[in-house]
Short mmCIF file of C-alpha atoms in Angstrom, two decimals:
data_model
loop_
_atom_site.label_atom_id
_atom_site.label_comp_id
_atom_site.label_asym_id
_atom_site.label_seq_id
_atom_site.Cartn_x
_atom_site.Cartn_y
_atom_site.Cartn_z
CA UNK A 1 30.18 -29.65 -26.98
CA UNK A 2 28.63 -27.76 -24.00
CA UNK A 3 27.71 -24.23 -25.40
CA UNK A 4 25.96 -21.83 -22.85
CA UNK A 5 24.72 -18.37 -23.55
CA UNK A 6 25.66 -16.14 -20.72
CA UNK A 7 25.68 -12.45 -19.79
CA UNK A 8 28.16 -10.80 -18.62
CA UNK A 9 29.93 -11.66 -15.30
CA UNK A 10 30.30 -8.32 -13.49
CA UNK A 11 33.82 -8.60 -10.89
CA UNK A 12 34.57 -5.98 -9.24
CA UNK A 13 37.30 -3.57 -8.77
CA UNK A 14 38.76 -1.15 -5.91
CA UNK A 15 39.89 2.62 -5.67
CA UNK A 16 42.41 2.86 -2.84
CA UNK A 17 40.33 4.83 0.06
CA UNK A 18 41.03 4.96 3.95
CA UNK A 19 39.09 1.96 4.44
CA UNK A 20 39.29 0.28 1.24
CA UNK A 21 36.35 -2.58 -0.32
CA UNK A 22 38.41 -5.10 -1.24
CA UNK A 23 35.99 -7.70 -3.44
CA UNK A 24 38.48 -11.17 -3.68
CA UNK A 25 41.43 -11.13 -5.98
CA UNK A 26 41.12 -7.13 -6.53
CA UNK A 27 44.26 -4.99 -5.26
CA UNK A 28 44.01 -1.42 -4.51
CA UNK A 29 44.80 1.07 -7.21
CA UNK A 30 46.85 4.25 -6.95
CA UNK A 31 44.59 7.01 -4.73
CA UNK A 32 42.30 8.59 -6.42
CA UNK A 33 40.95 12.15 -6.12
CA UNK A 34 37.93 11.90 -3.20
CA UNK A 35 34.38 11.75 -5.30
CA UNK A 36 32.13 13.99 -2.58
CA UNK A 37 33.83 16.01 0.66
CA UNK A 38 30.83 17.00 3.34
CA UNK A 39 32.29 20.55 4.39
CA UNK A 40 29.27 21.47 6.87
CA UNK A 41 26.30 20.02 7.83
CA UNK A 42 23.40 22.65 7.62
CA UNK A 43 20.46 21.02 9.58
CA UNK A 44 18.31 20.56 6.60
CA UNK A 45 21.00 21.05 4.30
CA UNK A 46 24.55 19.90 3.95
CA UNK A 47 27.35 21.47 1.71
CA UNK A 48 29.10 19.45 -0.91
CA UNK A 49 32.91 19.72 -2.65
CA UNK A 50 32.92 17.74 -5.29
CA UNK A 51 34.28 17.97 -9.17
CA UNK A 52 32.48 21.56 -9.96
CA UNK A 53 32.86 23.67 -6.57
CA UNK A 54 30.89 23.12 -3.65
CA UNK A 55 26.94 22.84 -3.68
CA UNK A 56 24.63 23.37 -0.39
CA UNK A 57 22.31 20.61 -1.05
CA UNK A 58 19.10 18.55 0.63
CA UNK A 59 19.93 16.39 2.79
CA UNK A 60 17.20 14.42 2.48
CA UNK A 61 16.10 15.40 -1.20
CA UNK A 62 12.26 13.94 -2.65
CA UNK A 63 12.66 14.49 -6.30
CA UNK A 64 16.16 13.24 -7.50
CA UNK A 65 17.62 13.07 -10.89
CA UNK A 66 20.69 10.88 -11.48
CA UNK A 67 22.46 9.83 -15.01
CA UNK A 68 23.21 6.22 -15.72
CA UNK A 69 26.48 5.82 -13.85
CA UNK A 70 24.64 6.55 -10.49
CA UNK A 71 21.26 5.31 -11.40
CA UNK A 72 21.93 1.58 -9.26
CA UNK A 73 24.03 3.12 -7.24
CA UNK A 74 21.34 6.01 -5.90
CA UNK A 75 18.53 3.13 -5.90
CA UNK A 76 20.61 0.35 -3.43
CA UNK A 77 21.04 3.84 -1.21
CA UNK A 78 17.27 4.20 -0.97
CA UNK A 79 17.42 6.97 -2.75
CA UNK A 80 15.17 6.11 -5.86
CA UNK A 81 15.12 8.84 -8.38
CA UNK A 82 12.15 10.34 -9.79
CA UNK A 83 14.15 10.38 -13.56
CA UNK A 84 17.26 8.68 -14.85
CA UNK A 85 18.40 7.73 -17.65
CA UNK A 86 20.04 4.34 -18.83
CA UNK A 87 23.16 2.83 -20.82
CA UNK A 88 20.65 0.71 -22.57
CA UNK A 89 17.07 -0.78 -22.87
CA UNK A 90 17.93 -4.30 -21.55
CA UNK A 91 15.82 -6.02 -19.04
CA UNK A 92 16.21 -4.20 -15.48
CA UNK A 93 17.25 -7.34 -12.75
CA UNK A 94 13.60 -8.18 -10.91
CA UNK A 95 14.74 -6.60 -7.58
CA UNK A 96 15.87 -3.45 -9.08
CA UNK A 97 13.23 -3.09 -11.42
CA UNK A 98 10.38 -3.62 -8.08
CA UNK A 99 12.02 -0.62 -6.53
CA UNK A 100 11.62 1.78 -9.55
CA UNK A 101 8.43 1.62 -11.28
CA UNK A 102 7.77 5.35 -10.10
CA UNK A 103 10.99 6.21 -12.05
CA UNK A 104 10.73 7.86 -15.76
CA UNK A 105 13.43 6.17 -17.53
CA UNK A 106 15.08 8.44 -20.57
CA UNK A 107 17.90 6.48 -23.01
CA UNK A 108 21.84 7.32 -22.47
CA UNK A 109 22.95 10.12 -25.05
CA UNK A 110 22.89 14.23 -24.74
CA UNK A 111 21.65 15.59 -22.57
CA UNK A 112 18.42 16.38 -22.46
CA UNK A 113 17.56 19.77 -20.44
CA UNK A 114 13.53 19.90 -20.86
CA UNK A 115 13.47 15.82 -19.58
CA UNK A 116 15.31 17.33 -16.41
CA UNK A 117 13.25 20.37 -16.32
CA UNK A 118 10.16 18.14 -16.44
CA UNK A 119 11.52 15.83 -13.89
CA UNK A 120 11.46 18.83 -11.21
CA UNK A 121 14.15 18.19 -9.26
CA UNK A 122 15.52 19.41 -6.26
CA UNK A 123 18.86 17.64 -6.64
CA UNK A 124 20.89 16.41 -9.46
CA UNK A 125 23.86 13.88 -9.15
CA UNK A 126 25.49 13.78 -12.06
CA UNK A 127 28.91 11.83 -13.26
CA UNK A 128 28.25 11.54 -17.15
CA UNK A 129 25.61 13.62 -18.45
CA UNK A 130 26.86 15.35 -21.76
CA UNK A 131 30.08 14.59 -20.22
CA UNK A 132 29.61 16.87 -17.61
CA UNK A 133 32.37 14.70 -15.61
CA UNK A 134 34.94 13.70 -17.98
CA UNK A 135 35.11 17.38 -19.12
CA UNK A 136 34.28 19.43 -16.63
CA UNK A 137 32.28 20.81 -18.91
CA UNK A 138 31.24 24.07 -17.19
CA UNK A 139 27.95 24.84 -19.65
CA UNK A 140 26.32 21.61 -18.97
CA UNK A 141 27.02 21.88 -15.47
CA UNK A 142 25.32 25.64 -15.05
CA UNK A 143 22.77 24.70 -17.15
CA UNK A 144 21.99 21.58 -14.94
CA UNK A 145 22.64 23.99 -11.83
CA UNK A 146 19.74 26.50 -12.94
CA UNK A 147 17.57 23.49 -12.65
CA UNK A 148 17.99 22.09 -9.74
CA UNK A 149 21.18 22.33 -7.16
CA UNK A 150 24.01 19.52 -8.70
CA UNK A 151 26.41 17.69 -7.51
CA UNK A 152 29.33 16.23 -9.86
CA UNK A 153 30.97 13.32 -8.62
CA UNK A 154 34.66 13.28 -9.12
CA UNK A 155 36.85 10.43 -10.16
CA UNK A 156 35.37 7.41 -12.54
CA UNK A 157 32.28 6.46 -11.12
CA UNK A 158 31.66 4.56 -13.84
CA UNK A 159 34.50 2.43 -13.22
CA UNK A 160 33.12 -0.40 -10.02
CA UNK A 161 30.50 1.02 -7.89
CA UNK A 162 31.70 0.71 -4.64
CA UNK A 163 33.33 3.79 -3.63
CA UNK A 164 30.46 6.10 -5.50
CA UNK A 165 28.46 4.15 -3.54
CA UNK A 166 30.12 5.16 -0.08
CA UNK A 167 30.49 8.88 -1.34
CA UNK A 168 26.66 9.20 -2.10
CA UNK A 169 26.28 7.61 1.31
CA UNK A 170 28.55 9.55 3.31
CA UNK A 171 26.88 13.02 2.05
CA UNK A 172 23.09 11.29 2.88
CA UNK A 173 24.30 9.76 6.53
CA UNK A 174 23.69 6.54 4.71
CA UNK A 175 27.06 5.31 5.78
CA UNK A 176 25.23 1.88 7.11
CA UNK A 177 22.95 1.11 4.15
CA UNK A 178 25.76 1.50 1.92
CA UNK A 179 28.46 -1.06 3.68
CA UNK A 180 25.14 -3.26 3.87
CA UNK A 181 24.95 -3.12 -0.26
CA UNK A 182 29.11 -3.81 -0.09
CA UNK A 183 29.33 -6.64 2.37
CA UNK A 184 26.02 -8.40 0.70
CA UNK A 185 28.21 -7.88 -2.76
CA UNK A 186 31.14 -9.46 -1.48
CA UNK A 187 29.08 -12.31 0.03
CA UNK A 188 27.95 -13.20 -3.09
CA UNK A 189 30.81 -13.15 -5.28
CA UNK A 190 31.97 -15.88 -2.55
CA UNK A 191 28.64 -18.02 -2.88
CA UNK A 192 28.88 -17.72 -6.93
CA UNK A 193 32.51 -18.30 -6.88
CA UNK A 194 31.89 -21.57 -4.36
CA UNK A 195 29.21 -22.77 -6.73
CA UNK A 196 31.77 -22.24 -9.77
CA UNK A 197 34.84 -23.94 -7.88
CA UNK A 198 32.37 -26.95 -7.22
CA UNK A 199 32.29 -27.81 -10.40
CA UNK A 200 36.09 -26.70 -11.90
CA UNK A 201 38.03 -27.39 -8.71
CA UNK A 202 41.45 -27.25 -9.47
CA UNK A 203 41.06 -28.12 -12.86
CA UNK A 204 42.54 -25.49 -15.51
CA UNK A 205 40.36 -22.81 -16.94
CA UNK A 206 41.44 -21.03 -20.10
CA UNK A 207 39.69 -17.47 -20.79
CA UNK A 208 38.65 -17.14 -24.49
CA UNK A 209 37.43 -13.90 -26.58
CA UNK A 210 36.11 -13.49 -29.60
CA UNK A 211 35.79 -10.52 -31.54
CA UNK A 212 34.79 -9.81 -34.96
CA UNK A 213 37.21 -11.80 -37.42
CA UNK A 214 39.70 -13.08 -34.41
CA UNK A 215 40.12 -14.92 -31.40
CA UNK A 216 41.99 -13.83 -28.36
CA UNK A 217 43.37 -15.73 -25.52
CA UNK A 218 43.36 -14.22 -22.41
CA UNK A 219 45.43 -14.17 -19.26
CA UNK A 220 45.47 -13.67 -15.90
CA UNK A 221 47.47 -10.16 -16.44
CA UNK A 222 44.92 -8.72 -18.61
CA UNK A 223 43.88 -6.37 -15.98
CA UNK A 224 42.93 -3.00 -17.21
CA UNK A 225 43.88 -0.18 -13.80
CA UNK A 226 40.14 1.42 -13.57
CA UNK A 227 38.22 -0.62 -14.70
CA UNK A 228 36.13 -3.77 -13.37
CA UNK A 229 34.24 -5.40 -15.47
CA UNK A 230 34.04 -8.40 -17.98
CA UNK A 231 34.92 -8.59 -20.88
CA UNK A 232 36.83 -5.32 -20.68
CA UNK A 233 39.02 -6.45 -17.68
CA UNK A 234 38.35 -10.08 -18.32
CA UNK A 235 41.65 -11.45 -17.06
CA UNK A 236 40.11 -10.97 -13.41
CA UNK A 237 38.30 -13.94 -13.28
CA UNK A 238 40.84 -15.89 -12.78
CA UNK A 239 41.76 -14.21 -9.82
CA UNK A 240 38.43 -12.96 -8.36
CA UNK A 241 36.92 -16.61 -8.42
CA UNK A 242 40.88 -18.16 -7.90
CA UNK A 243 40.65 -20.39 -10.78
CA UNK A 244 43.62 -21.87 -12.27
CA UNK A 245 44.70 -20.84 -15.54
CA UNK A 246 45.98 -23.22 -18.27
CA UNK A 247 49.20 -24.53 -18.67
CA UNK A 248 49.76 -23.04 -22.09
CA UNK A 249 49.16 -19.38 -20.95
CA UNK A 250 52.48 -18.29 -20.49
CA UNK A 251 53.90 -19.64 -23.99
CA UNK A 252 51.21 -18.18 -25.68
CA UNK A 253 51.21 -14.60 -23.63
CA UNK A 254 55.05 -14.33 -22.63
CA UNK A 255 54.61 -11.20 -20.62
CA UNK A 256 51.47 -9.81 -22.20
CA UNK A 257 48.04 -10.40 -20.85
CA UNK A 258 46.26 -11.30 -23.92
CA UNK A 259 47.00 -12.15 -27.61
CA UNK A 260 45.07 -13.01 -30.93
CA UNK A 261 45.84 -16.46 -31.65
CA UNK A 262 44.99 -18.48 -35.36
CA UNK A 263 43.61 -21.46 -36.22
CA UNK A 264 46.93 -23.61 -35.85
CA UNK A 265 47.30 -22.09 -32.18
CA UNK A 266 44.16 -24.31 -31.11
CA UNK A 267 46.26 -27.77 -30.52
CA UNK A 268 48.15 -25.29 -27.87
CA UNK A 269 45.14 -24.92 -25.65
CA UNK A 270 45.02 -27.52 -23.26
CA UNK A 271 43.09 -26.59 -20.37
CA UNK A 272 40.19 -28.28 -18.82
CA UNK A 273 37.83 -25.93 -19.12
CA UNK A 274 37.36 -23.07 -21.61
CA UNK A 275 35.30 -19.60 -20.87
CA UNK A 276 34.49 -18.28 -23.58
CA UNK A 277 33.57 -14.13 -24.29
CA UNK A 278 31.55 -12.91 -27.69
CA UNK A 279 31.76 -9.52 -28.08
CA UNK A 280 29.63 -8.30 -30.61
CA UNK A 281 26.68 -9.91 -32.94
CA UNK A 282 26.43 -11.56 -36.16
CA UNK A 283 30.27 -10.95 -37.08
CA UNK A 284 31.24 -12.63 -34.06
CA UNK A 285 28.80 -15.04 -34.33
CA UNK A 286 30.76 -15.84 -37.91
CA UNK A 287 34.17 -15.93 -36.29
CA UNK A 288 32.85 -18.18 -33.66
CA UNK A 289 31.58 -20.61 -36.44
CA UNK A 290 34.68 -20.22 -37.93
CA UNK A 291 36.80 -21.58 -35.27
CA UNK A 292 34.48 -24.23 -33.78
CA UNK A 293 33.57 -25.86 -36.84
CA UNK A 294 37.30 -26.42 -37.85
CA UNK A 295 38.86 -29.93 -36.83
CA UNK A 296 41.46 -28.50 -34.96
CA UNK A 297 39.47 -27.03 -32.23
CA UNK A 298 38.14 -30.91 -31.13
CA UNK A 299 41.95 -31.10 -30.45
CA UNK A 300 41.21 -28.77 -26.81
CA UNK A 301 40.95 -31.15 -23.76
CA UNK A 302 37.63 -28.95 -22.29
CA UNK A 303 36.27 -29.10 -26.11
CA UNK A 304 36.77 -32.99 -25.41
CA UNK A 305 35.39 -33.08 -22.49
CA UNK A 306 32.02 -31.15 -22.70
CA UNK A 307 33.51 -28.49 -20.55
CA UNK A 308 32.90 -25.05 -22.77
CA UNK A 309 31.17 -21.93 -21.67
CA UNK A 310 30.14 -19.44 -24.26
CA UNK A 311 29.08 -16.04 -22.46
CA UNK A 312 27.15 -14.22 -24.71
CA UNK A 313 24.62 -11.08 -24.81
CA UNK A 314 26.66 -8.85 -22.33
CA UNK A 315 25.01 -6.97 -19.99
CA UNK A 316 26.57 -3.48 -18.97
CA UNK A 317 26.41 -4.35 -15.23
CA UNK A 318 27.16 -0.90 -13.26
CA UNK A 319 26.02 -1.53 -10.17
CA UNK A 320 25.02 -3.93 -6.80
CA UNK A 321 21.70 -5.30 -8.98
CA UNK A 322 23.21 -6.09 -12.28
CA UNK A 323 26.69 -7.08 -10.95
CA UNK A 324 25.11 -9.13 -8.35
CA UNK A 325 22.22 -10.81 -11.50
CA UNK A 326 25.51 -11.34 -13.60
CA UNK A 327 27.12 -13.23 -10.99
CA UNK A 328 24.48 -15.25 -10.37
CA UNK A 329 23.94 -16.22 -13.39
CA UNK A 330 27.34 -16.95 -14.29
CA UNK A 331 27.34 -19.30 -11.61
CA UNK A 332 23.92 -21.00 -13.08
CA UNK A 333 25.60 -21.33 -16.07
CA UNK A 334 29.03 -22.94 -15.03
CA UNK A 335 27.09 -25.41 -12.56
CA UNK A 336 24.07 -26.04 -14.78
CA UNK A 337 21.46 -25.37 -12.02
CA UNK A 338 19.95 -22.13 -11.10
CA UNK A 339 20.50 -20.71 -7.70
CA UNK A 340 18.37 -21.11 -4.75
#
């Protein structure tokens, strides 16, 4: 049996907008709420709407501070911060991490005033700092305003990074840099998604996920509305990269998009090729053992066949470097070569 350790494939996702970034296999969502509204240009200046009022900011600020939903996105802008923090420690993707070595790096978790203070900036774009966004939590957001003018982006720009990324862009005049950084995305989710098709064709692909003491199958209707990215929204694979699913999906889902299926379920799975998510560590790691070492899972056609990919150590891809590393390497994976 073929088992590969994998990071997380990052697909992405799209907010209905005038002129909408559609990555493959990803249909607009209801209209959201517009992130950042220029109201005037200034000269020097240029005033903001966004989630918290309207802000007359820089337009073309030195020292910026961003949280860790805009970090990426700031950075493929041009805009590298001076101080940021991060969801976690993992390693930084080679081209991102050449572009910020100038940047102080704090961990993800409250706030922290005096590392902002220290940071001296003269603009803060925040989405989830203490909250801040979510909440509209008003303290925070004076607090951060006393330091430095701030703008809140509104909407989830934490969800896929495409329309932060034209919002930050639009107030910046960075309009060409940013559909650059979209069109480049899209290209590669087709040359990954090639490279993945070259090897499963139109052979069947079941999606796999397992969690601390179960195992899930998953569909091609487990789509989450918001959110883009694997394993949270993993059912988009099969659309994103047009894969086809098993045979056994719909008696095993009926109308649902996933389900947690027992040992004497395995015989069901017939597909070709099995994708396979582990979310979590050594308890997974059990459950895994569990259902690999039994007889019954030698039963699965893909087990059979060599054709088993176990995606492990997930990344928390939130923007055009990670997503486009975790694509990439998904595609290494799958094809057992690495990428030109």
């Amino acid at each position: 049996m073929k088992l590969v350790m994998l990071v997380l494939v990052a697909l992405g996702l799209t907010f209905a907008q005038e002129e909408p970034y559609h990555a493959p296999g990803f249909p607009p969502f209801a209209p959201e709420p517009q992130m950042l509204e220029v109201v005037e240009d200034r000269g020097d200046t240029v005033l903001v709407r966004h989630l918290m009022g309207e802000t007359e900011v820089p337009k073309n600020p030195e020292r910026v501070y961003t949280d860790a939903s805009l970090f990426e996105t700031a950075v493929s802008l041009g805009i590298i911060p001076v101080a940021s923090n991060r969801f976690d420690d993992a390693p930084m993707p080679p081209a991102l991490a050449s572009r910020v070595q100038e940047t102080t790096l704090h961990p993800q978790g409250e706030t922290n005033l005096e590392a902002i203070v220290a940071a001296e900036p003269d603009l803060i774009i925040a989405y989830e700092l203490n909250d801040v966004g979510w909440n509209k939590d008003t303290t925070v957001y004076e607090q951060l305003s006393a330091i430095a003018p701030t703008i809140v982006l509104q909407a989830d720009a934490s969800g896929f990074w495409g329309p932060a990324t034209r919002a930050l862009a639009e107030v910046f005049g960075l309009e060409e840099r940013a559909e650059a950084v979209l069109s480049d995305y899209q290209a590669t989710i087709q040359t990954q998604c090639d490279r993945v098709r070259g090897v499963i064709g139109e052979e069947s692909v079941t999606i796999l996920r397992f969690v601390p003491g179960s195992l899930q199958v998953i569909g091609p209707g487990y789509e989450l509305e918001g959110v883009g990215y694997i394993p949270f929204d993993t059912g988009r694979m099969y659309s994103t990269c047009e894969l086809t699913p098993g045979s056994e999906l719909p008696q095993l889902l009926g109308t649902e998009g996933g389900a947690i299926i027992s040992l004497e379920i395995l015989p069901d799975i017939q597909a070709d090729h099995l994708i396979v998510y582990l979310l979590g560590e050594a308890e997974t790691e059990a459950t895994l053992a569990e259902y690999t070492e039994h007889p019954l899972w030698n039963s699965i056609p893909a087990v059979q066949q060599g054709n088993v990919y176990i995606f492990q150590d997930l990344a928390d891809p939130v923007g055009y470097y990670t997503s486009t590393e975790a694509l990439t390497r998904a595609a290494d994976i799958i094809t057992g070569e690495a990428s030109e």
